Short mmCIF file of C-alpha atoms and ligand atoms in Angstrom, two decimals:
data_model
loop_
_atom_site.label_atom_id
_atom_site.label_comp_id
_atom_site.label_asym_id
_atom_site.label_seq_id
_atom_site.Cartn_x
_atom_site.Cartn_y
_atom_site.Cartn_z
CA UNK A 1 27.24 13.18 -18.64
CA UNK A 2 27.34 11.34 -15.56
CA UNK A 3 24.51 8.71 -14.58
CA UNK A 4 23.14 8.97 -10.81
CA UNK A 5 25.11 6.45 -9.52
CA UNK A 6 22.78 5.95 -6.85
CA UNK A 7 20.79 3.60 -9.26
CA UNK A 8 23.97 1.30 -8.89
CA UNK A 9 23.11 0.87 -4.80
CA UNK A 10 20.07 -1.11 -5.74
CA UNK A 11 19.05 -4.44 -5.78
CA UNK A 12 19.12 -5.96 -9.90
CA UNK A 13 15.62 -5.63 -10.19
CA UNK A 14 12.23 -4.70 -8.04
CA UNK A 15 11.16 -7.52 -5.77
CA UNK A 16 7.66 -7.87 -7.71
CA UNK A 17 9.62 -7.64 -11.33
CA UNK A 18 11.84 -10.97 -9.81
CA UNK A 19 9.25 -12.71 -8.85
CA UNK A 20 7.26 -12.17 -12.37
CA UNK A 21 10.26 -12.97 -14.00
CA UNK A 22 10.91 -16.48 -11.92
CA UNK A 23 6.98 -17.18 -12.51
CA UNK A 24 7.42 -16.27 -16.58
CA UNK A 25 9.86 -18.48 -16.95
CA UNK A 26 9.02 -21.37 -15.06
CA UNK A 27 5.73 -21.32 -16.66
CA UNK A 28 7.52 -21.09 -20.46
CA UNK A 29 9.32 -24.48 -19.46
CA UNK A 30 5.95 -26.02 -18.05
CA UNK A 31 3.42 -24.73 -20.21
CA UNK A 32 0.85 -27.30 -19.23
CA UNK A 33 1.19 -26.58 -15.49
CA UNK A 34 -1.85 -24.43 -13.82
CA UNK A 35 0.15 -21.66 -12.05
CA UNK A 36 -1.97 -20.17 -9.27
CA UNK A 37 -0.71 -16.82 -8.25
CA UNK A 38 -0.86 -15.56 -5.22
CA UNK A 39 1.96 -13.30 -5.36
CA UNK A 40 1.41 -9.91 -5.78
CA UNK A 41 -1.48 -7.59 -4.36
CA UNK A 42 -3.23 -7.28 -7.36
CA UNK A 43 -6.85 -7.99 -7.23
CA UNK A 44 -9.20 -9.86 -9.37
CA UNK A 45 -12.77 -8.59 -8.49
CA UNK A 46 -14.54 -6.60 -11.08
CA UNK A 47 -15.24 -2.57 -10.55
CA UNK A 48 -18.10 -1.81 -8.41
CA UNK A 49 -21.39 -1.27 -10.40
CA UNK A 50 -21.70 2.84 -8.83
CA UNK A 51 -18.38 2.92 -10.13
CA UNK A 52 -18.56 1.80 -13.92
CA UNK A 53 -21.92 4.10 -14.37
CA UNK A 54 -20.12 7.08 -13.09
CA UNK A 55 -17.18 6.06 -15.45
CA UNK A 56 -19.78 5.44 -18.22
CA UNK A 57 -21.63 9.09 -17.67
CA UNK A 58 -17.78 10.37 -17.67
CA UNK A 59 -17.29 9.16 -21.49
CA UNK A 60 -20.59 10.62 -22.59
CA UNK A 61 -19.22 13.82 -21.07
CA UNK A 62 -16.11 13.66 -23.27
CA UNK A 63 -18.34 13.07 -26.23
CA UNK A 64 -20.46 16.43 -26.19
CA UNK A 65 -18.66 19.91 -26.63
CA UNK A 66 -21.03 20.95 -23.65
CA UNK A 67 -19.77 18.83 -20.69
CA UNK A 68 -15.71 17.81 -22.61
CA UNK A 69 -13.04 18.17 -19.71
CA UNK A 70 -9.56 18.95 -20.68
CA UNK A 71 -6.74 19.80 -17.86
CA UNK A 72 -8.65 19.43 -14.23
CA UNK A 73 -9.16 22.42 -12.16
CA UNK A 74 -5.60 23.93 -11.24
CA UNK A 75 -7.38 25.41 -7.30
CA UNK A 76 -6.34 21.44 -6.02
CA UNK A 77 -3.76 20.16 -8.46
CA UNK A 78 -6.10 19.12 -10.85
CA UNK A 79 -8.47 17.50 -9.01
CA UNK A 80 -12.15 17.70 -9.41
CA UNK A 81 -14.36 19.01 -6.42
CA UNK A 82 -16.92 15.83 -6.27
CA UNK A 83 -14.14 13.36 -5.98
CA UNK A 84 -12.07 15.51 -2.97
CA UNK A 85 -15.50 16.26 -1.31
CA UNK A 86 -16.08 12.21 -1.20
CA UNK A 87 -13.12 11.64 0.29
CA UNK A 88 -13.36 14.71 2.57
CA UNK A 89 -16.46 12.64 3.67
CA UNK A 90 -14.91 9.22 4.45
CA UNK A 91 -12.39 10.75 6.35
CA UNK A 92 -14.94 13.05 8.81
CA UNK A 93 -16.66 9.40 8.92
CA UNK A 94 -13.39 8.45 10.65
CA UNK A 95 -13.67 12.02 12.95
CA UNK A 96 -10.98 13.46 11.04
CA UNK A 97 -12.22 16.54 9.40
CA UNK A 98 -9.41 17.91 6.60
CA UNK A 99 -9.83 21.46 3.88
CA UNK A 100 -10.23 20.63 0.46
CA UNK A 101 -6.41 21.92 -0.43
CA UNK A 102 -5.53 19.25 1.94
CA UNK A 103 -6.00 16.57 -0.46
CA UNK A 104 -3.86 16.00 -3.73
CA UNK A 105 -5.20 13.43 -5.97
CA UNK A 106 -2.97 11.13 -7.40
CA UNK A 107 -2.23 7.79 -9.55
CA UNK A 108 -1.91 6.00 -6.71
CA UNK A 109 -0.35 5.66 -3.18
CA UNK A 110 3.07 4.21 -4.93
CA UNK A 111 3.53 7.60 -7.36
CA UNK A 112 3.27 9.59 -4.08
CA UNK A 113 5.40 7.81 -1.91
CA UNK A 114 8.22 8.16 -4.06
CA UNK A 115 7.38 11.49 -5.47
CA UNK A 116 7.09 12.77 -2.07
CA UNK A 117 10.99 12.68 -1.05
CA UNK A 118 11.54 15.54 -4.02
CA UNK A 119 10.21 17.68 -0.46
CA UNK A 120 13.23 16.59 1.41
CA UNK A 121 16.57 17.37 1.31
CA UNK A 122 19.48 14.73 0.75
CA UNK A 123 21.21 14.36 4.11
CA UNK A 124 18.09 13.46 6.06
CA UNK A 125 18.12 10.35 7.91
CA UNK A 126 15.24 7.96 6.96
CA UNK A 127 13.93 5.73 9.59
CA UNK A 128 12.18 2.35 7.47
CA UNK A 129 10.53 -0.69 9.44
CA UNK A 130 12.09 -4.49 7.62
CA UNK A 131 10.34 -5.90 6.98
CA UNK A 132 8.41 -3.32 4.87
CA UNK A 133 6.86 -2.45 1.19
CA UNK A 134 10.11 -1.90 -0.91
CA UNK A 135 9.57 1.47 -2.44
CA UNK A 136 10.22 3.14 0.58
CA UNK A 137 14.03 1.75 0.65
CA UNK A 138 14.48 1.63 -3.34
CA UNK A 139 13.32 5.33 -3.59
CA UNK A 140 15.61 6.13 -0.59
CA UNK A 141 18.88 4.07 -2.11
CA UNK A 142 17.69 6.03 -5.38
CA UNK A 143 18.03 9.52 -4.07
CA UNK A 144 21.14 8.66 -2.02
CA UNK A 145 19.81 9.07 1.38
CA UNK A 146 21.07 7.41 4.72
CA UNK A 147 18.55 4.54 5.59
CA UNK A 148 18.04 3.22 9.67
CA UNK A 149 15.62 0.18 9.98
CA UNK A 150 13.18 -0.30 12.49
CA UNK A 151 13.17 -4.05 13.02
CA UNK A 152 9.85 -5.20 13.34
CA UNK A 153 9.89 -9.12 14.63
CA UNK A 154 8.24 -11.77 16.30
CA UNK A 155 8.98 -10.61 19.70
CA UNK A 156 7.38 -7.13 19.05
CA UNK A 157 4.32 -8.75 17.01
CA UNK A 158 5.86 -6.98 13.69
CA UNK A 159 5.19 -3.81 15.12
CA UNK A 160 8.26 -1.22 15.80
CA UNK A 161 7.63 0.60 18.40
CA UNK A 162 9.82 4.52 18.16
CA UNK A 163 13.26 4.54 19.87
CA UNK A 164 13.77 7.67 21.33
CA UNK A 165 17.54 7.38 21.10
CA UNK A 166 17.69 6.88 17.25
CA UNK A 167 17.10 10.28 15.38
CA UNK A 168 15.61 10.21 12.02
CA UNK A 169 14.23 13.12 10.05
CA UNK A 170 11.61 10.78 7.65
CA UNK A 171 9.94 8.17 9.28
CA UNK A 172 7.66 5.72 7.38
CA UNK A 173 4.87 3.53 8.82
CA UNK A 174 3.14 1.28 7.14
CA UNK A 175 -0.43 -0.21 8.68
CA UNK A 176 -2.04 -2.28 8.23
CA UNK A 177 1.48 -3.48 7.05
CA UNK A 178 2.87 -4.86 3.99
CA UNK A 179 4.02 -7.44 4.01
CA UNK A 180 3.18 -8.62 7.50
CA UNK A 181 -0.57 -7.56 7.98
CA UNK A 182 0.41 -6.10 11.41
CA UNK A 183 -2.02 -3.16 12.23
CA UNK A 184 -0.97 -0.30 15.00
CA UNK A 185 -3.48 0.53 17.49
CA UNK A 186 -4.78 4.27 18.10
CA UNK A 187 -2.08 3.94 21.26
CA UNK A 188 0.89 2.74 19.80
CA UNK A 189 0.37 5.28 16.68
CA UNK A 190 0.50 8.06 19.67
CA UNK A 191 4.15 7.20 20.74
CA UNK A 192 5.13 7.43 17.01
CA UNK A 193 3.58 10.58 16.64
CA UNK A 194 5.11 11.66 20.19
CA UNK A 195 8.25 10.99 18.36
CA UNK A 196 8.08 12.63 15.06
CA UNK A 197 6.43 15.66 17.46
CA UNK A 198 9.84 15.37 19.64
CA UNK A 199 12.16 15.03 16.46
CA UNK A 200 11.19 17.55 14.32
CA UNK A 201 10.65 14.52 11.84
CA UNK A 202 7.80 13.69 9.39
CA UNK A 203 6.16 10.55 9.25
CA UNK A 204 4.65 9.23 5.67
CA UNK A 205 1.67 7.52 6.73
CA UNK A 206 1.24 4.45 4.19
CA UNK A 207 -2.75 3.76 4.82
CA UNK A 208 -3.12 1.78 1.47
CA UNK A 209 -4.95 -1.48 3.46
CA UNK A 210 -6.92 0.95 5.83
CA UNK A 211 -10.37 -0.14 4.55
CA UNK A 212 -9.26 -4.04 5.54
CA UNK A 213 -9.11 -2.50 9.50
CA UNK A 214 -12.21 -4.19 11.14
CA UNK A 215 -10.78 -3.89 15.00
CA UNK A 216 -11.93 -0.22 16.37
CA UNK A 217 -8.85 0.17 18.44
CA UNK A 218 -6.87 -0.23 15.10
CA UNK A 219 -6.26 3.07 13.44
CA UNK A 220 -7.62 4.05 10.23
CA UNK A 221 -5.99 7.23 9.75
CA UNK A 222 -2.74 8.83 11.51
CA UNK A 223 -4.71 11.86 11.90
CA UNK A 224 -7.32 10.05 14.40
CA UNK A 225 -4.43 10.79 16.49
CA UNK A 226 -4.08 14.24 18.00
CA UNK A 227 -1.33 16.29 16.69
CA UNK A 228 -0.32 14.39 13.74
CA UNK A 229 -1.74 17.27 11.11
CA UNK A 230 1.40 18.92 12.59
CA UNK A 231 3.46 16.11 11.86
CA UNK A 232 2.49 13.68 8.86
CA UNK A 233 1.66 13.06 5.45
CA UNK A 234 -1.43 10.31 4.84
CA UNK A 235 -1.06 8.11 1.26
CA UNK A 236 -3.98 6.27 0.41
CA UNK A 237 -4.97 4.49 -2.58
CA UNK A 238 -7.91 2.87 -4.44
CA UNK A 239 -5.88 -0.23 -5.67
CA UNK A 240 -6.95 -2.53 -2.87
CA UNK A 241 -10.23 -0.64 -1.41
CA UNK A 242 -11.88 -0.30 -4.79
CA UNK A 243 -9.99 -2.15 -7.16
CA UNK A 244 -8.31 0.33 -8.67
CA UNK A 245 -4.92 -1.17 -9.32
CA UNK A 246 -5.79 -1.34 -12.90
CA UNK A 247 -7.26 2.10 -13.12
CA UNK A 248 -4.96 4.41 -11.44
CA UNK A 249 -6.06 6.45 -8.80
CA UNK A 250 -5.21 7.40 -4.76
CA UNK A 251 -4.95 10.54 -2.71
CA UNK A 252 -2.38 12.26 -0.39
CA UNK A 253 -3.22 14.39 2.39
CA UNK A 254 -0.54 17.19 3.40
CA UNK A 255 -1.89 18.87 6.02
CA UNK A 256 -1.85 22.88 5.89
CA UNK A 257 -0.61 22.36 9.37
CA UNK A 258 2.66 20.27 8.79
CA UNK A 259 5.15 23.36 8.43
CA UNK A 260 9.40 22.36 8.41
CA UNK A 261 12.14 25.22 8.75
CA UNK A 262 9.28 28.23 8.80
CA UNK A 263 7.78 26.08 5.58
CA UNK A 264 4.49 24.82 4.91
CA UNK A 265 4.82 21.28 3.31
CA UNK A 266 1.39 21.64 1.80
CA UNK A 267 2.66 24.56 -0.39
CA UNK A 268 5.87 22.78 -1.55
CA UNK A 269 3.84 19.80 -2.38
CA UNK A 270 1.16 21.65 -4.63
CA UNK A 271 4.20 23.56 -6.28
CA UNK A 272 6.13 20.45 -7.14
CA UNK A 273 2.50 18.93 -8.26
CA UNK A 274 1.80 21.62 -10.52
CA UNK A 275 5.08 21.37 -11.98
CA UNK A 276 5.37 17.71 -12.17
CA UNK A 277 1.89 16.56 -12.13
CA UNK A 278 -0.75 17.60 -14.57
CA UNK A 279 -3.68 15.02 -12.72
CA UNK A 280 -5.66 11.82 -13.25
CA UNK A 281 -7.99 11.67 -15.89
CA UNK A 282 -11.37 12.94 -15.76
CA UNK A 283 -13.48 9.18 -16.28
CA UNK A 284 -10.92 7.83 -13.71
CA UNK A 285 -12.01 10.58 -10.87
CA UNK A 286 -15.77 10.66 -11.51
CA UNK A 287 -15.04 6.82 -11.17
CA UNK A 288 -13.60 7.11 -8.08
CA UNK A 289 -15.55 9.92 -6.80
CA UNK A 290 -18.14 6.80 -6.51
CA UNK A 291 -16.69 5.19 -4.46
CA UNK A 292 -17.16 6.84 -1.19
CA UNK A 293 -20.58 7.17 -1.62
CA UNK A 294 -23.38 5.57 0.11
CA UNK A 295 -24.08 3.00 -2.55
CA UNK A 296 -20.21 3.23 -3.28
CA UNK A 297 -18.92 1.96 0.37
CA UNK A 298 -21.61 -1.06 0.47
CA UNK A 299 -20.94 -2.26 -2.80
CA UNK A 300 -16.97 -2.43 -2.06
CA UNK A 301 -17.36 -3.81 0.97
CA UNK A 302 -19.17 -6.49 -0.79
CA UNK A 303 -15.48 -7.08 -2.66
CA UNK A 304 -13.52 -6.74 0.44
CA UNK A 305 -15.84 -9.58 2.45
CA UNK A 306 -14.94 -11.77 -0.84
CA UNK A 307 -11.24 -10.71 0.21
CA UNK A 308 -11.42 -11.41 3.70
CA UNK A 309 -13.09 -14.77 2.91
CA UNK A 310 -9.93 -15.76 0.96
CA UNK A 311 -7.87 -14.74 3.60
CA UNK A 312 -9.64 -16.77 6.14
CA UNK A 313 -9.44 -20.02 3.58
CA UNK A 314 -5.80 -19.14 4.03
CA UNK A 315 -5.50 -19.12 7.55
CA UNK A 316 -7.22 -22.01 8.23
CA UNK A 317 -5.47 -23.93 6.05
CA UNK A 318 -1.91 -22.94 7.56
CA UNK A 319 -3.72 -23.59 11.04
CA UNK A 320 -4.52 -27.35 10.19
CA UNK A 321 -0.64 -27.98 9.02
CA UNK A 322 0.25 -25.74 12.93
CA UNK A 323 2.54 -23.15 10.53
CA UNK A 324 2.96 -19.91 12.39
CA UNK A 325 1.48 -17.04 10.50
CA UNK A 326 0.34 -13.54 11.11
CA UNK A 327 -2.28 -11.09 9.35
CA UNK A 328 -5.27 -12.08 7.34
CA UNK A 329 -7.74 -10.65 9.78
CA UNK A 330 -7.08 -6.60 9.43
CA UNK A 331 -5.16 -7.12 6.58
CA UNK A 332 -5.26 -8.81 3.06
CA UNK A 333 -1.71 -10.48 3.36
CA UNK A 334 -0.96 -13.33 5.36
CA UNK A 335 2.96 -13.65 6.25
CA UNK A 336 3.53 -16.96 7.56
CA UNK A 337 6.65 -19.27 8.60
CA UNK A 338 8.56 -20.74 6.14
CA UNK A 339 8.23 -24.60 6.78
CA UNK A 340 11.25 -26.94 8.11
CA UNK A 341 13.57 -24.37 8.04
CA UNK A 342 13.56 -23.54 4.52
CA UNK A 343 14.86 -19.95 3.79
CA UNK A 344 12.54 -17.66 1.96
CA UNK A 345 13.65 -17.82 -1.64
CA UNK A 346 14.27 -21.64 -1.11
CA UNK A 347 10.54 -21.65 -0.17
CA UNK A 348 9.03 -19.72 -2.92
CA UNK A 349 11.23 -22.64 -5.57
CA UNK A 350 9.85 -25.20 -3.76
CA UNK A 351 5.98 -24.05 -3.48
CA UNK A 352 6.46 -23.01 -7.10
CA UNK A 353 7.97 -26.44 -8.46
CA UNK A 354 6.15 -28.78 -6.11
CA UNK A 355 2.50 -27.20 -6.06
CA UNK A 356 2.89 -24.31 -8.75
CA UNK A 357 1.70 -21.84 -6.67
CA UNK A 358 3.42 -18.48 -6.76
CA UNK A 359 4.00 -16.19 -3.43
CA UNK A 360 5.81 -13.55 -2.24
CA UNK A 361 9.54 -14.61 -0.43
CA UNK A 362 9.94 -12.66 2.88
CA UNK A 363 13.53 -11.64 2.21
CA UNK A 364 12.01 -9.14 -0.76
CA UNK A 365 10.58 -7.02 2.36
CA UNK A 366 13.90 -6.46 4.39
CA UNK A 367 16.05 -8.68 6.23
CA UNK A 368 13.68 -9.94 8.43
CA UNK A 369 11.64 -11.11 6.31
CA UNK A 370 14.04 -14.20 5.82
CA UNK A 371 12.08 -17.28 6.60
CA UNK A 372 8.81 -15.62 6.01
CA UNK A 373 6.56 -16.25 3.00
CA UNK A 374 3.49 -13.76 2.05
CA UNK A 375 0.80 -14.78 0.34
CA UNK A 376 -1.98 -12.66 -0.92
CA UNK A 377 -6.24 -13.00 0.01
CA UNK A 378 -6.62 -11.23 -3.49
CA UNK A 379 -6.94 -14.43 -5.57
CA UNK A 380 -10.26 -15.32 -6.84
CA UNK A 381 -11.99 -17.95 -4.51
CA UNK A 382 -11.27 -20.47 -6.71
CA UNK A 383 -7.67 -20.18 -7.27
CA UNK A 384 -7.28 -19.51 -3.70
CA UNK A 385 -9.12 -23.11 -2.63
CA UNK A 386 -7.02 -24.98 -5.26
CA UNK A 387 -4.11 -23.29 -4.02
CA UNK A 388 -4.54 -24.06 -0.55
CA UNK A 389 -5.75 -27.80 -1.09
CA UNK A 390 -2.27 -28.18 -3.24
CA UNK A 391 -0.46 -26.57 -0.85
CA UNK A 392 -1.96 -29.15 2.64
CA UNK A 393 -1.19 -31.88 0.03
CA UNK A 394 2.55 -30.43 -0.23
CA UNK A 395 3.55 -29.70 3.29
CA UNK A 396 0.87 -32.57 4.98
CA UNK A 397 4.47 -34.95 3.93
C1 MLT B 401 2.12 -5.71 -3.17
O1 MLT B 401 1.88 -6.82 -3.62
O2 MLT B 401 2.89 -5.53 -2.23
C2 MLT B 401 1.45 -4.53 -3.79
O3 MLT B 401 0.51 -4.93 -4.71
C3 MLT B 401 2.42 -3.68 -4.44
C4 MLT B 401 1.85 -2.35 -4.75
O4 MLT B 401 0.76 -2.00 -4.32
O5 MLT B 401 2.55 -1.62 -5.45
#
């Protein structure tokens, strides 16, 4: 037996699995610190009131013999009608109108964007902005595939722009972007999807933050651009628009349209989901099926105004100590400038030990993420002011 040595390419351990680790044990050795973290995207508001009745009504269904659910419908991979209808609905809200075998529900945008590369074969070249979310280069290293980066900087405003002279067959975007909370406009989303069009390549559309987009020239979805049905696959998630991360549930969108080599994506994805994939539960989708209702989209925007406030507390504390920093207004993550030089790992030590407030080191995200720090508007308000009043204290020396 022979292990895939693939595994051996990667980094020890998962950027957010370091950073737990580093938090786990620095608060063993100081139990009577008060670690604030603002580390990972996880969020701490409660489920939406639409969405805990629907999951409530759920559970009563399991309990009669009349309405029980086993395996979901097999017509769309085992998800249930009301719950692809809602989201059928939030996208034509965007003018993007998409057929209910268009829409794969998953456990969330993560599953999928790693899943997703069983569709490709091994000796395509991947195309990956740095800095960028991690799974897209771990699943990559994982498989064995040749990886280009797309450096995405200061000088273009974290944004890579396609370079027609590079050829890559997978092409990931991420916006608005993790880590850096840089959002493409409808424009700039054109010349990527001019490129994929030119290359014969695929983009995977990470849309995860989408809901956070307040700016109408930002895009919402890829396919608000014209031709990219023929060209991309859309992951989105209800981790950070609903608060889901605890729950489990996104969606994928593989246009019927997107057809490689004489073959329609859309078909190999529902075969490997049928295979690999038996669905989401049934209290989780009628939970989620909420969410893009009337009722549904005012009560989470109530969450994500709580969000943006925190991110604004943020900002405005980094602008009264003058530290560079990007994102926080279309995006829940602000990436800012490590202070006097200090590298990003040598930052996160020194934020941790000095103010005990956890965040995310740039480096994690890609190379150029070195001297960048990300900290997340997920926090309660609370731990979010105290973090930020510790943290002018700290760097106001
Ligand atoms: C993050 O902090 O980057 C995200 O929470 C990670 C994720 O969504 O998996």
């Amino acid at each position: 037996m022979k292990i895939n040595s693939n595994f051996l390419n990667l980094k020890d351990s998962y950027l957010f699995a370091t950073v737990g680790r580093k938090t786990t044990a620095y608060k063993t050795a100081h139990p009577e610190k008060k670690v604030i973290r603002l580390s990972i995207g996880d969020v701490t508001r409660p489920l939406a009131p639409v969405v805990i009745d629907a999951m409530h009504r759920a559970v009563d269904d399991m309990s009669r013999k009349e309405t029980f659910k086993g395996y979901g419908p097999d017509q769309y991979c085992y998800g249930y009608n009301v719950l692809i209808d809602s989201i059928k609905d939030s996208y034509s809200r965007k003018g993007v109108s998409l057929d209910s075998a268009e829409v794969f529900i998953s456990d969330g945008a993560k599953s999928d964007l790693g899943n997703i590369l069983d569709l490709f074969a091994i000796d395509n070249t991947v195309l990956v902005p740095d800095p960028v979310y991690p799974v897209y280069v771990d699943t990559n290293v994982m498989a064995g595939r040749k990886i280009l980066y797309a450096d995405a900087n200061l000088a273009n405003g974290f944004l890579p722009m396609p370079d027609f002279s590079v050829d890559a067959d997978i092409v990931y975007l991420c916006s608005p972007n993790n880590p850096t909370g840089a959002a493409y406009s409808k424009e700039q989303l054109k010349e990527w999807v001019r490129y994929a069009c030119e290359k014969d390549a695929v983009l995977l559309y990470d849309a995860a933050y989408e809901y956070f987009i307040t700016d109408p020239a930002l895009a919402r979805s890829v396919y608000q651009i014209e031709g990219a049905k023929e060209c991309a696959i859309e992951f989105c998630s209800y981790s950070k628009t609903a608060g889901f991360t605890g729950v489990r549930c996104g969606y994928t969108i593989v246009p019927k349209e997107l057809v490689r080599e004489g073959t329609s994506l859309n078909t190999l994805w529902a075969r490997r989901q049928s295979t690999k994939f038996n669905g989401v539960s049934y209290i989780t989708q009628m939970g989620a099926a909420a969410v893009f209702t009337a009722e549904g989209e005012k009560q989470i925007s109530e969450n994500l105004g709580y969000y943006r406030e925190n991110a604004k507390i943020i900002a405005d504390c980094l602008d009264e100590l003058g530290i560079f920093y990007t994102g926080g207004k279309n995006s829940p993550y602000i990436w800012m400038k490590c202070p006097n030089g200090m590298d990003s790992w040598e930052f996160f030590d020194y934020l941790l030990e000095n103010a005990n407030v956890v965040g995310t080191p740039g480096s994690g995200f890609g190379k150029n993420g070195e001297g960048f720090f990300r900290l997340t508007a997920f926090g309660t308000k609370e731990d979010t002011k105290e973090a930020c009043s510790r943290i002018r204290a700290l760097l106001q020396k």
